[in-house]
C-alpha positions as protocol buffer text, in pm:
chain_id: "A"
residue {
  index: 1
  type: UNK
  ca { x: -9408 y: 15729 z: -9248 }
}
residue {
  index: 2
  type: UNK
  ca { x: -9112 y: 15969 z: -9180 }
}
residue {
  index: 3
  type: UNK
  ca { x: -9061 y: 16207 z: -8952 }
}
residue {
  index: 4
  type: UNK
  ca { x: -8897 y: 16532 z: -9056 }
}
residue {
  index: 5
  type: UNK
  ca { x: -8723 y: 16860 z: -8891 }
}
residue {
  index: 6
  type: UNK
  ca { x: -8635 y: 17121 z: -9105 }
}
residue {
  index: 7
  type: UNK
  ca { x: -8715 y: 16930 z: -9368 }
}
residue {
  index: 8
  type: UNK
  ca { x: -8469 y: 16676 z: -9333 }
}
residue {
  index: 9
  type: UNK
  ca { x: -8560 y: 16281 z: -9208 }
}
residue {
  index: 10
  type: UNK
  ca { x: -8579 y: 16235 z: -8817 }
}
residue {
  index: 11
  type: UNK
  ca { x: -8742 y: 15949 z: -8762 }
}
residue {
  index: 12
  type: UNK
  ca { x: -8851 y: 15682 z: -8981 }
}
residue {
  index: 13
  type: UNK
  ca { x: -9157 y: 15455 z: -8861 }
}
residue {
  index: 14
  type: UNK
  ca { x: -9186 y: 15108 z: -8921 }
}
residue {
  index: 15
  type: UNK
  ca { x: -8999 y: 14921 z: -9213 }
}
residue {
  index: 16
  type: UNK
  ca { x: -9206 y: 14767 z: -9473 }
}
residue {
  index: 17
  type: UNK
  ca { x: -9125 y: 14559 z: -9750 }
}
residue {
  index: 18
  type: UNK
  ca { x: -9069 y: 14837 z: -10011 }
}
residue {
  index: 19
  type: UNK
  ca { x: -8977 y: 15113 z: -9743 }
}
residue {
  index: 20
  type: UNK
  ca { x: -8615 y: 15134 z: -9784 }
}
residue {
  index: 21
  type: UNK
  ca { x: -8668 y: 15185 z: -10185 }
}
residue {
  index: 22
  type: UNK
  ca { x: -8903 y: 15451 z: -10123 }
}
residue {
  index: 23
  type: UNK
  ca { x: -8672 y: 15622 z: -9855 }
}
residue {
  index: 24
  type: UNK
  ca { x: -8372 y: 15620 z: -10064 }
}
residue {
  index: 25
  type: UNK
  ca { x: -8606 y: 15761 z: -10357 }
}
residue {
  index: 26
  type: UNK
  ca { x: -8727 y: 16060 z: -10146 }
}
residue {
  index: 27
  type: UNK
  ca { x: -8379 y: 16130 z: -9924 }
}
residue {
  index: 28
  type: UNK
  ca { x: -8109 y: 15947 z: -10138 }
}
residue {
  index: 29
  type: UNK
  ca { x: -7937 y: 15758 z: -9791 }
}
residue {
  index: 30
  type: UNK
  ca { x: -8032 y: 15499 z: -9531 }
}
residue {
  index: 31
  type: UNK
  ca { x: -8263 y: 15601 z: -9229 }
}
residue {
  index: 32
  type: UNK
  ca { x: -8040 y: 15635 z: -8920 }
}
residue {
  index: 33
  type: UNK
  ca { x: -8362 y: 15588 z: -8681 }
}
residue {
  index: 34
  type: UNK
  ca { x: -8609 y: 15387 z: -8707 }
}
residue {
  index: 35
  type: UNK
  ca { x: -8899 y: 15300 z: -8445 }
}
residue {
  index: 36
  type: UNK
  ca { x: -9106 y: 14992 z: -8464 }
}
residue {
  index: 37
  type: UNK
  ca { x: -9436 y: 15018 z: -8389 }
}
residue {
  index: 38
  type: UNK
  ca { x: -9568 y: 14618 z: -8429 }
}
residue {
  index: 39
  type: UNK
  ca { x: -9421 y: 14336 z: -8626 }
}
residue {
  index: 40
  type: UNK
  ca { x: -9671 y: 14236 z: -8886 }
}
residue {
  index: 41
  type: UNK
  ca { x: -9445 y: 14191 z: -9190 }
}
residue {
  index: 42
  type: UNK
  ca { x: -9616 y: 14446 z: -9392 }
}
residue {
  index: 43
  type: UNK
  ca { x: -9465 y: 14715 z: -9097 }
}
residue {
  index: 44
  type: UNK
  ca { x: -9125 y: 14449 z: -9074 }
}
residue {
  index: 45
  type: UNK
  ca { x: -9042 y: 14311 z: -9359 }
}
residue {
  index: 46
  type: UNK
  ca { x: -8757 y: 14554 z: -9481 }
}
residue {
  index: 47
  type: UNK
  ca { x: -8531 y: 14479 z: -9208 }
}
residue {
  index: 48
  type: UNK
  ca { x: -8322 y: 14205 z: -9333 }
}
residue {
  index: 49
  type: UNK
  ca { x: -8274 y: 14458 z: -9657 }
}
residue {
  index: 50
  type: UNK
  ca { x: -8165 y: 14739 z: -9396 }
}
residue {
  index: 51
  type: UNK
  ca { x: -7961 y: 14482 z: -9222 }
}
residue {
  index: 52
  type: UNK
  ca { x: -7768 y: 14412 z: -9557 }
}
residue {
  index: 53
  type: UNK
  ca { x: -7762 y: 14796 z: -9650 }
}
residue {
  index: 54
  type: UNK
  ca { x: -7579 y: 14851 z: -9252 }
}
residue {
  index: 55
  type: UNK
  ca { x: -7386 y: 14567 z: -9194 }
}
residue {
  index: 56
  type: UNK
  ca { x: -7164 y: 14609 z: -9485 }
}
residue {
  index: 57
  type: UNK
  ca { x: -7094 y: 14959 z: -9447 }
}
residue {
  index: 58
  type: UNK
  ca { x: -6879 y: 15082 z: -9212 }
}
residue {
  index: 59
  type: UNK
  ca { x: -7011 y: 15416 z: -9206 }
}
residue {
  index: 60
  type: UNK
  ca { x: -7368 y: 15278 z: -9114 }
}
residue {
  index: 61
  type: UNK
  ca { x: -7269 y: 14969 z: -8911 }
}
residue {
  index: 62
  type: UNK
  ca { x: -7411 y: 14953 z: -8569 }
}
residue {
  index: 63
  type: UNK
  ca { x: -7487 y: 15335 z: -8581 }
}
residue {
  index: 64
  type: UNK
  ca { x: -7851 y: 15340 z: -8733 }
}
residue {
  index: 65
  type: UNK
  ca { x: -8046 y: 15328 z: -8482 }
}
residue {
  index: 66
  type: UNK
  ca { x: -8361 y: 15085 z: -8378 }
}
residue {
  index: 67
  type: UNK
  ca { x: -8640 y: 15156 z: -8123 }
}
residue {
  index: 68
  type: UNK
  ca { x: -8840 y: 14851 z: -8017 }
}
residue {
  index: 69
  type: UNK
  ca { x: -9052 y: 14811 z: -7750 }
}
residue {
  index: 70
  type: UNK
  ca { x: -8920 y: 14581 z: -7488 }
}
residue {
  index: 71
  type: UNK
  ca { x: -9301 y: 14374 z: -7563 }
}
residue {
  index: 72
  type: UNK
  ca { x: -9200 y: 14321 z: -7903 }
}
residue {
  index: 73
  type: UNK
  ca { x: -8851 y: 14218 z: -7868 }
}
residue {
  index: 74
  type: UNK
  ca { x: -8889 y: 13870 z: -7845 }
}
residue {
  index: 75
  type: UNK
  ca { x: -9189 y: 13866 z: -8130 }
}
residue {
  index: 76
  type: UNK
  ca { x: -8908 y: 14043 z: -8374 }
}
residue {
  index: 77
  type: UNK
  ca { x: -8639 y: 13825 z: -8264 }
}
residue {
  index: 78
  type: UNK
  ca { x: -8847 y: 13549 z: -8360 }
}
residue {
  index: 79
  type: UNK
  ca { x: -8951 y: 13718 z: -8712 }
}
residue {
  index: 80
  type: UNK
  ca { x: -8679 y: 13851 z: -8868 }
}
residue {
  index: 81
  type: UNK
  ca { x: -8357 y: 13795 z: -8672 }
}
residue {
  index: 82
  type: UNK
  ca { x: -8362 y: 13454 z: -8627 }
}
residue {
  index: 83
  type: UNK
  ca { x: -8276 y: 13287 z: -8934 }
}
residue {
  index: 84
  type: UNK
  ca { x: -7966 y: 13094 z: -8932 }
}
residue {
  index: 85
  type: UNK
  ca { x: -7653 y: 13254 z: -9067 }
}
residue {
  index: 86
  type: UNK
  ca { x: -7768 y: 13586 z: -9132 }
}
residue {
  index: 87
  type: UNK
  ca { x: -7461 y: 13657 z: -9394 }
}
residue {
  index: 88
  type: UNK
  ca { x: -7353 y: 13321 z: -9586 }
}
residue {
  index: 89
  type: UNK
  ca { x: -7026 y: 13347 z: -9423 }
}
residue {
  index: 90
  type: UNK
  ca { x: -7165 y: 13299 z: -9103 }
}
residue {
  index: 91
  type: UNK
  ca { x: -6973 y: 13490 z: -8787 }
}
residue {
  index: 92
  type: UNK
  ca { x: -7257 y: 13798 z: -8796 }
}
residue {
  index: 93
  type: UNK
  ca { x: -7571 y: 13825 z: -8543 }
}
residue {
  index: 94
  type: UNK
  ca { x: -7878 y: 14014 z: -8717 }
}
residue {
  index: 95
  type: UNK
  ca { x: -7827 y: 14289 z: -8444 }
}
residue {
  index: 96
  type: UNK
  ca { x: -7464 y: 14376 z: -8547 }
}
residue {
  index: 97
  type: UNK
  ca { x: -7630 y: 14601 z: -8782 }
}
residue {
  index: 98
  type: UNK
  ca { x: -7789 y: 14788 z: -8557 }
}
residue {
  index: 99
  type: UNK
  ca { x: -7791 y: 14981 z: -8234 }
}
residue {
  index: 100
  type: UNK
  ca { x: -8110 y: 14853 z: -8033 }
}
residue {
  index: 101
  type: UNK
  ca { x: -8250 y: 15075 z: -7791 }
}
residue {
  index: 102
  type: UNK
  ca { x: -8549 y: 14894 z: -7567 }
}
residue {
  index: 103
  type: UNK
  ca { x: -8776 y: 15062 z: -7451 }
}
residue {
  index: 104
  type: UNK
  ca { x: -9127 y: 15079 z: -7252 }
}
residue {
  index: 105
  type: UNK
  ca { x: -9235 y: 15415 z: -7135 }
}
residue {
  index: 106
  type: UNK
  ca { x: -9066 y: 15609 z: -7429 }
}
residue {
  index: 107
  type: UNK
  ca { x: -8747 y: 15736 z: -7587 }
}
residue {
  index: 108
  type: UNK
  ca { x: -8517 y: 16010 z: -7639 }
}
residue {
  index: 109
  type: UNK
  ca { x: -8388 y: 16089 z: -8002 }
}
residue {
  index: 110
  type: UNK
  ca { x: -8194 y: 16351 z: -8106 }
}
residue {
  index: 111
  type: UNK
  ca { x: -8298 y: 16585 z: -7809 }
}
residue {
  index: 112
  type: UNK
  ca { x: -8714 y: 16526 z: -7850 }
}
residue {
  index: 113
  type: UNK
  ca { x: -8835 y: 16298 z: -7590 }
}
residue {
  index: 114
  type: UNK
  ca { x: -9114 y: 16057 z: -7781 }
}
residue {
  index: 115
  type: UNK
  ca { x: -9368 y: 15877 z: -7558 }
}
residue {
  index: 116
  type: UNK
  ca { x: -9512 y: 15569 z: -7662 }
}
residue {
  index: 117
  type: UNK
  ca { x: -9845 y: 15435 z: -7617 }
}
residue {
  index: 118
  type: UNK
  ca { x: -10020 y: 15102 z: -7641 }
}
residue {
  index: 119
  type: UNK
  ca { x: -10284 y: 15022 z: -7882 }
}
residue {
  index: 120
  type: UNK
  ca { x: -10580 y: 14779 z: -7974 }
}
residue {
  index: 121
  type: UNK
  ca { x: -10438 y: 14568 z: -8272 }
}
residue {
  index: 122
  type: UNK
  ca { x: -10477 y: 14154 z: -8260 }
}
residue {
  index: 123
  type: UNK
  ca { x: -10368 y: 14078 z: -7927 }
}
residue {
  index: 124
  type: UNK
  ca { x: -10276 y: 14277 z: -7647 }
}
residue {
  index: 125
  type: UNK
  ca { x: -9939 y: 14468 z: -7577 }
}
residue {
  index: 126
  type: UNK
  ca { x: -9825 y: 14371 z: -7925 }
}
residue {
  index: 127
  type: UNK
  ca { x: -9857 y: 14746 z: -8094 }
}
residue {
  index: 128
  type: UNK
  ca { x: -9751 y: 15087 z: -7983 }
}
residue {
  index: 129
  type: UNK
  ca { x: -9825 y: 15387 z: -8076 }
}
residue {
  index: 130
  type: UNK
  ca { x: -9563 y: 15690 z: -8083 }
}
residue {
  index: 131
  type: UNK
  ca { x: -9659 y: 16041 z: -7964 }
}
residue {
  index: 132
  type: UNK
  ca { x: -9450 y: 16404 z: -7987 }
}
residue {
  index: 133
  type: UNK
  ca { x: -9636 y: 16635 z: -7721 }
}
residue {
  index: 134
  type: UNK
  ca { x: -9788 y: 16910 z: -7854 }
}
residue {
  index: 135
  type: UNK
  ca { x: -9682 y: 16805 z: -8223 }
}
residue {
  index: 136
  type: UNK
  ca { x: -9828 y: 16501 z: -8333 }
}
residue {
  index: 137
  type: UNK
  ca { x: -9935 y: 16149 z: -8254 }
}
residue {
  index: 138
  type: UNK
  ca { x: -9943 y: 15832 z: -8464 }
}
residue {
  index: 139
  type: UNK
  ca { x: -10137 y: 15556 z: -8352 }
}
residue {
  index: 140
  type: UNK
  ca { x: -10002 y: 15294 z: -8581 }
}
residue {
  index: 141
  type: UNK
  ca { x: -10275 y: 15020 z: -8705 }
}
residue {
  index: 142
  type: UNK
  ca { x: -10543 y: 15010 z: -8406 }
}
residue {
  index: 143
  type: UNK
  ca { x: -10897 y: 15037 z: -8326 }
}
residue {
  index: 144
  type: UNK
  ca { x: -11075 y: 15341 z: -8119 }
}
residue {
  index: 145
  type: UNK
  ca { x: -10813 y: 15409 z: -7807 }
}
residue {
  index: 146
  type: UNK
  ca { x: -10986 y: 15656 z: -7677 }
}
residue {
  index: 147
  type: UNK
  ca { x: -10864 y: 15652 z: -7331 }
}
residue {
  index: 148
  type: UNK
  ca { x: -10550 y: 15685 z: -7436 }
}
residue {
  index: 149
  type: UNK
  ca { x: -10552 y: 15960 z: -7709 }
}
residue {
  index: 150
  type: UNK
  ca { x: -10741 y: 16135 z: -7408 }
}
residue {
  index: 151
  type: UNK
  ca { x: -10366 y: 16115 z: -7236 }
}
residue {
  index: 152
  type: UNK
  ca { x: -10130 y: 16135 z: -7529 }
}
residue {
  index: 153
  type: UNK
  ca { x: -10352 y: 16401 z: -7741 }
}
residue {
  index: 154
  type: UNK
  ca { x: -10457 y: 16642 z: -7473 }
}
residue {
  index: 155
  type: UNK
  ca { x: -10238 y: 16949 z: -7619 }
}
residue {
  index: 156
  type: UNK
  ca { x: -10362 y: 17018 z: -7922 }
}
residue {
  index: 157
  type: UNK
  ca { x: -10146 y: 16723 z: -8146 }
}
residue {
  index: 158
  type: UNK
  ca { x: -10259 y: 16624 z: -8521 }
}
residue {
  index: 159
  type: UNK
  ca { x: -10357 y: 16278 z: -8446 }
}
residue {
  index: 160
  type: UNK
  ca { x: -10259 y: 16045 z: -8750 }
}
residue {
  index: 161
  type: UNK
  ca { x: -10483 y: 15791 z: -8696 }
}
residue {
  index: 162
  type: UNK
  ca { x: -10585 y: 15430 z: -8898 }
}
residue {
  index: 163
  type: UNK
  ca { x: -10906 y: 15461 z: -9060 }
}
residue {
  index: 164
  type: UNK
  ca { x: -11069 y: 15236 z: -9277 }
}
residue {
  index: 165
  type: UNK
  ca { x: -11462 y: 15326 z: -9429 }
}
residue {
  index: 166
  type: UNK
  ca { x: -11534 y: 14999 z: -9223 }
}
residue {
  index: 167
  type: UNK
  ca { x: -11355 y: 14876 z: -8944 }
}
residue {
  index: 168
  type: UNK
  ca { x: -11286 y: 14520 z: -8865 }
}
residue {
  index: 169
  type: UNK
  ca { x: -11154 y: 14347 z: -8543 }
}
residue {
  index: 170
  type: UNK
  ca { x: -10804 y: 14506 z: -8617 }
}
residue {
  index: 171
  type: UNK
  ca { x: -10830 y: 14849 z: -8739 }
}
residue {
  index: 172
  type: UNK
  ca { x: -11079 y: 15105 z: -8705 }
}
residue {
  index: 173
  type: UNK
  ca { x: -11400 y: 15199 z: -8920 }
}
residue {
  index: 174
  type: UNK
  ca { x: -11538 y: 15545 z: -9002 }
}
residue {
  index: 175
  type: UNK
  ca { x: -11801 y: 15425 z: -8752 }
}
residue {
  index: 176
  type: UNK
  ca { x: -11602 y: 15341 z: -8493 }
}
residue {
  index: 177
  type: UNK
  ca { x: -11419 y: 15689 z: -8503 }
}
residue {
  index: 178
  type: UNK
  ca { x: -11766 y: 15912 z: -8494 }
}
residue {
  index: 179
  type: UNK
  ca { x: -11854 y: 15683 z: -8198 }
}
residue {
  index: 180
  type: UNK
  ca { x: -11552 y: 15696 z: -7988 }
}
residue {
  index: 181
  type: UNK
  ca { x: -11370 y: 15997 z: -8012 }
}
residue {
  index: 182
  type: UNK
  ca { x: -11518 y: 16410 z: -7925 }
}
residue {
  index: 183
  type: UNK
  ca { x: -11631 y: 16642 z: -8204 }
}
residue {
  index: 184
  type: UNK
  ca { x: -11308 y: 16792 z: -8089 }
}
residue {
  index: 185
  type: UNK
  ca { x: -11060 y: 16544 z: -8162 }
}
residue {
  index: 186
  type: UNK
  ca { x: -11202 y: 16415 z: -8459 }
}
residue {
  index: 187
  type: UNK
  ca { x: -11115 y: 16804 z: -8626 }
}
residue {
  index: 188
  type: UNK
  ca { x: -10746 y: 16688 z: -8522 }
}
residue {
  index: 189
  type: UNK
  ca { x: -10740 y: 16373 z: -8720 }
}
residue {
  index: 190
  type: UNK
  ca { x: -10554 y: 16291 z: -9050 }
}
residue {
  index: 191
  type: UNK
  ca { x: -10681 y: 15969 z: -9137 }
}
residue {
  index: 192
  type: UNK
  ca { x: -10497 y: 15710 z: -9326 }
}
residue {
  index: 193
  type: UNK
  ca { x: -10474 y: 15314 z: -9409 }
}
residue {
  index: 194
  type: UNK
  ca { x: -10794 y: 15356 z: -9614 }
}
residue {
  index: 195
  type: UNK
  ca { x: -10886 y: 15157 z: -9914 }
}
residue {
  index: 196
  type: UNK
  ca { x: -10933 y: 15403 z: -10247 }
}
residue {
  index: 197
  type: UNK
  ca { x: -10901 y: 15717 z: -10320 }
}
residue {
  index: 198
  type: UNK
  ca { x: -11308 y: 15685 z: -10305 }
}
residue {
  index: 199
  type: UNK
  ca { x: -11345 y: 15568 z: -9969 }
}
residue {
  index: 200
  type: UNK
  ca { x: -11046 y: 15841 z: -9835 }
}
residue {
  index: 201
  type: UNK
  ca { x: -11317 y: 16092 z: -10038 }
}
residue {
  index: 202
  type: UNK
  ca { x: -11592 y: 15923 z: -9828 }
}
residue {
  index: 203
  type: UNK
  ca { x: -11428 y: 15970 z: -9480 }
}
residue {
  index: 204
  type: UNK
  ca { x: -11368 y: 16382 z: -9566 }
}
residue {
  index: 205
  type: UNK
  ca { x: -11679 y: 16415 z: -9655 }
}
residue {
  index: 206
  type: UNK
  ca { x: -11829 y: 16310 z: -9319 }
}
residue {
  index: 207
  type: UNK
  ca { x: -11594 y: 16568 z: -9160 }
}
């Protein structure tokens, strides 16, 4: 997902394996911010492409910027930065590429101040959710949080939330969402990470 002001890319979330060909399709450069919200390949796995893209450009070289929850760090170290000899000519760290901003509470980015949020996602304190007061929140792949949407969603924010027609120890069901959240809250929701165009029909029609 990207966030955009004006039209133009903010802030790009997560980094998949096909994300950087679909970003340069839709804004024709690199992202220059990206936050990380767990590190499941399927949200990770474009790094070491963005690392390549960065690290060989002057322009973009330790300038595009990385938020990672200081909980994570070590995971994503241990994912994707590791490998030996990033570059076959050895003398380069994964994180020359980058500028990596750790963080717990939130982060400030380009004048907004984003809080971030834990989530329910395989184990705990492994996935974050990112929240924009009074603008939006994502909640990144989870199942029902509603104590904490009650805290991060409590000014009138579309809530992009995961949504699948049936959840699963991991990520949330249609079920699960009627259950948890307020009549109120569920009008704020934009559902996504659904299966079909079908089920996606499905979950609308149930309001």
């Amino acid at each position: 997902a990207v966030l955009e002001r004006d039209g133009a890319p903010l802030l790009l979330i997560d980094c998949g394996p096909e994300t950087l060909t679909r970003y340069l399709d839709a804004y024709a450069s690199v992202p220059r911010a990206v936050y990380i919200t767990h590190v499941h390949m399927d949200h990770v796995g474009g790094l070491e492409r963005l690392f390549y893209r960065c690290y060989f450009d002057p322009a973009l070289k330790g300038k595009v910027r990385l938020y990672v929850h200081a909980a994570l760090l070590a995971h994503l170290q241990s994912r994707v930065a590791d490998y030996p000899n990033v570059i076959a000519e050895g003398g380069a760290n994964f994180w020359d590429a980058f500028q990596l901003i750790a963080l717990s509470r939130g982060f400030w980015h380009e004048g907004l101040w984003f809080d971030v949020f834990a989530t329910r996602h395989h184990a705990p304190m492994t996935s974050f959710g990112l929240a924009l007061r009074g603008s939006f929140v994502w909640t990144g792949d989870t199942r029902p949080i509603p104590e904490m949407l009650a805290h991060v969603a409590a000014h009138g924010e579309i809530v992009a939330h995961d949504c699948a027609l049936v959840g699963n120890p991991s990520h949330a069901g249609l079920d699960d969402l009627e259950r948890e959240y307020p009549a109120e809250l569920r009008s704020r929701l934009v559902i996504y990470h659904y299966n079909s165009v079908a089920d996606g029909a499905t979950i609308a029609a149930r309001g």
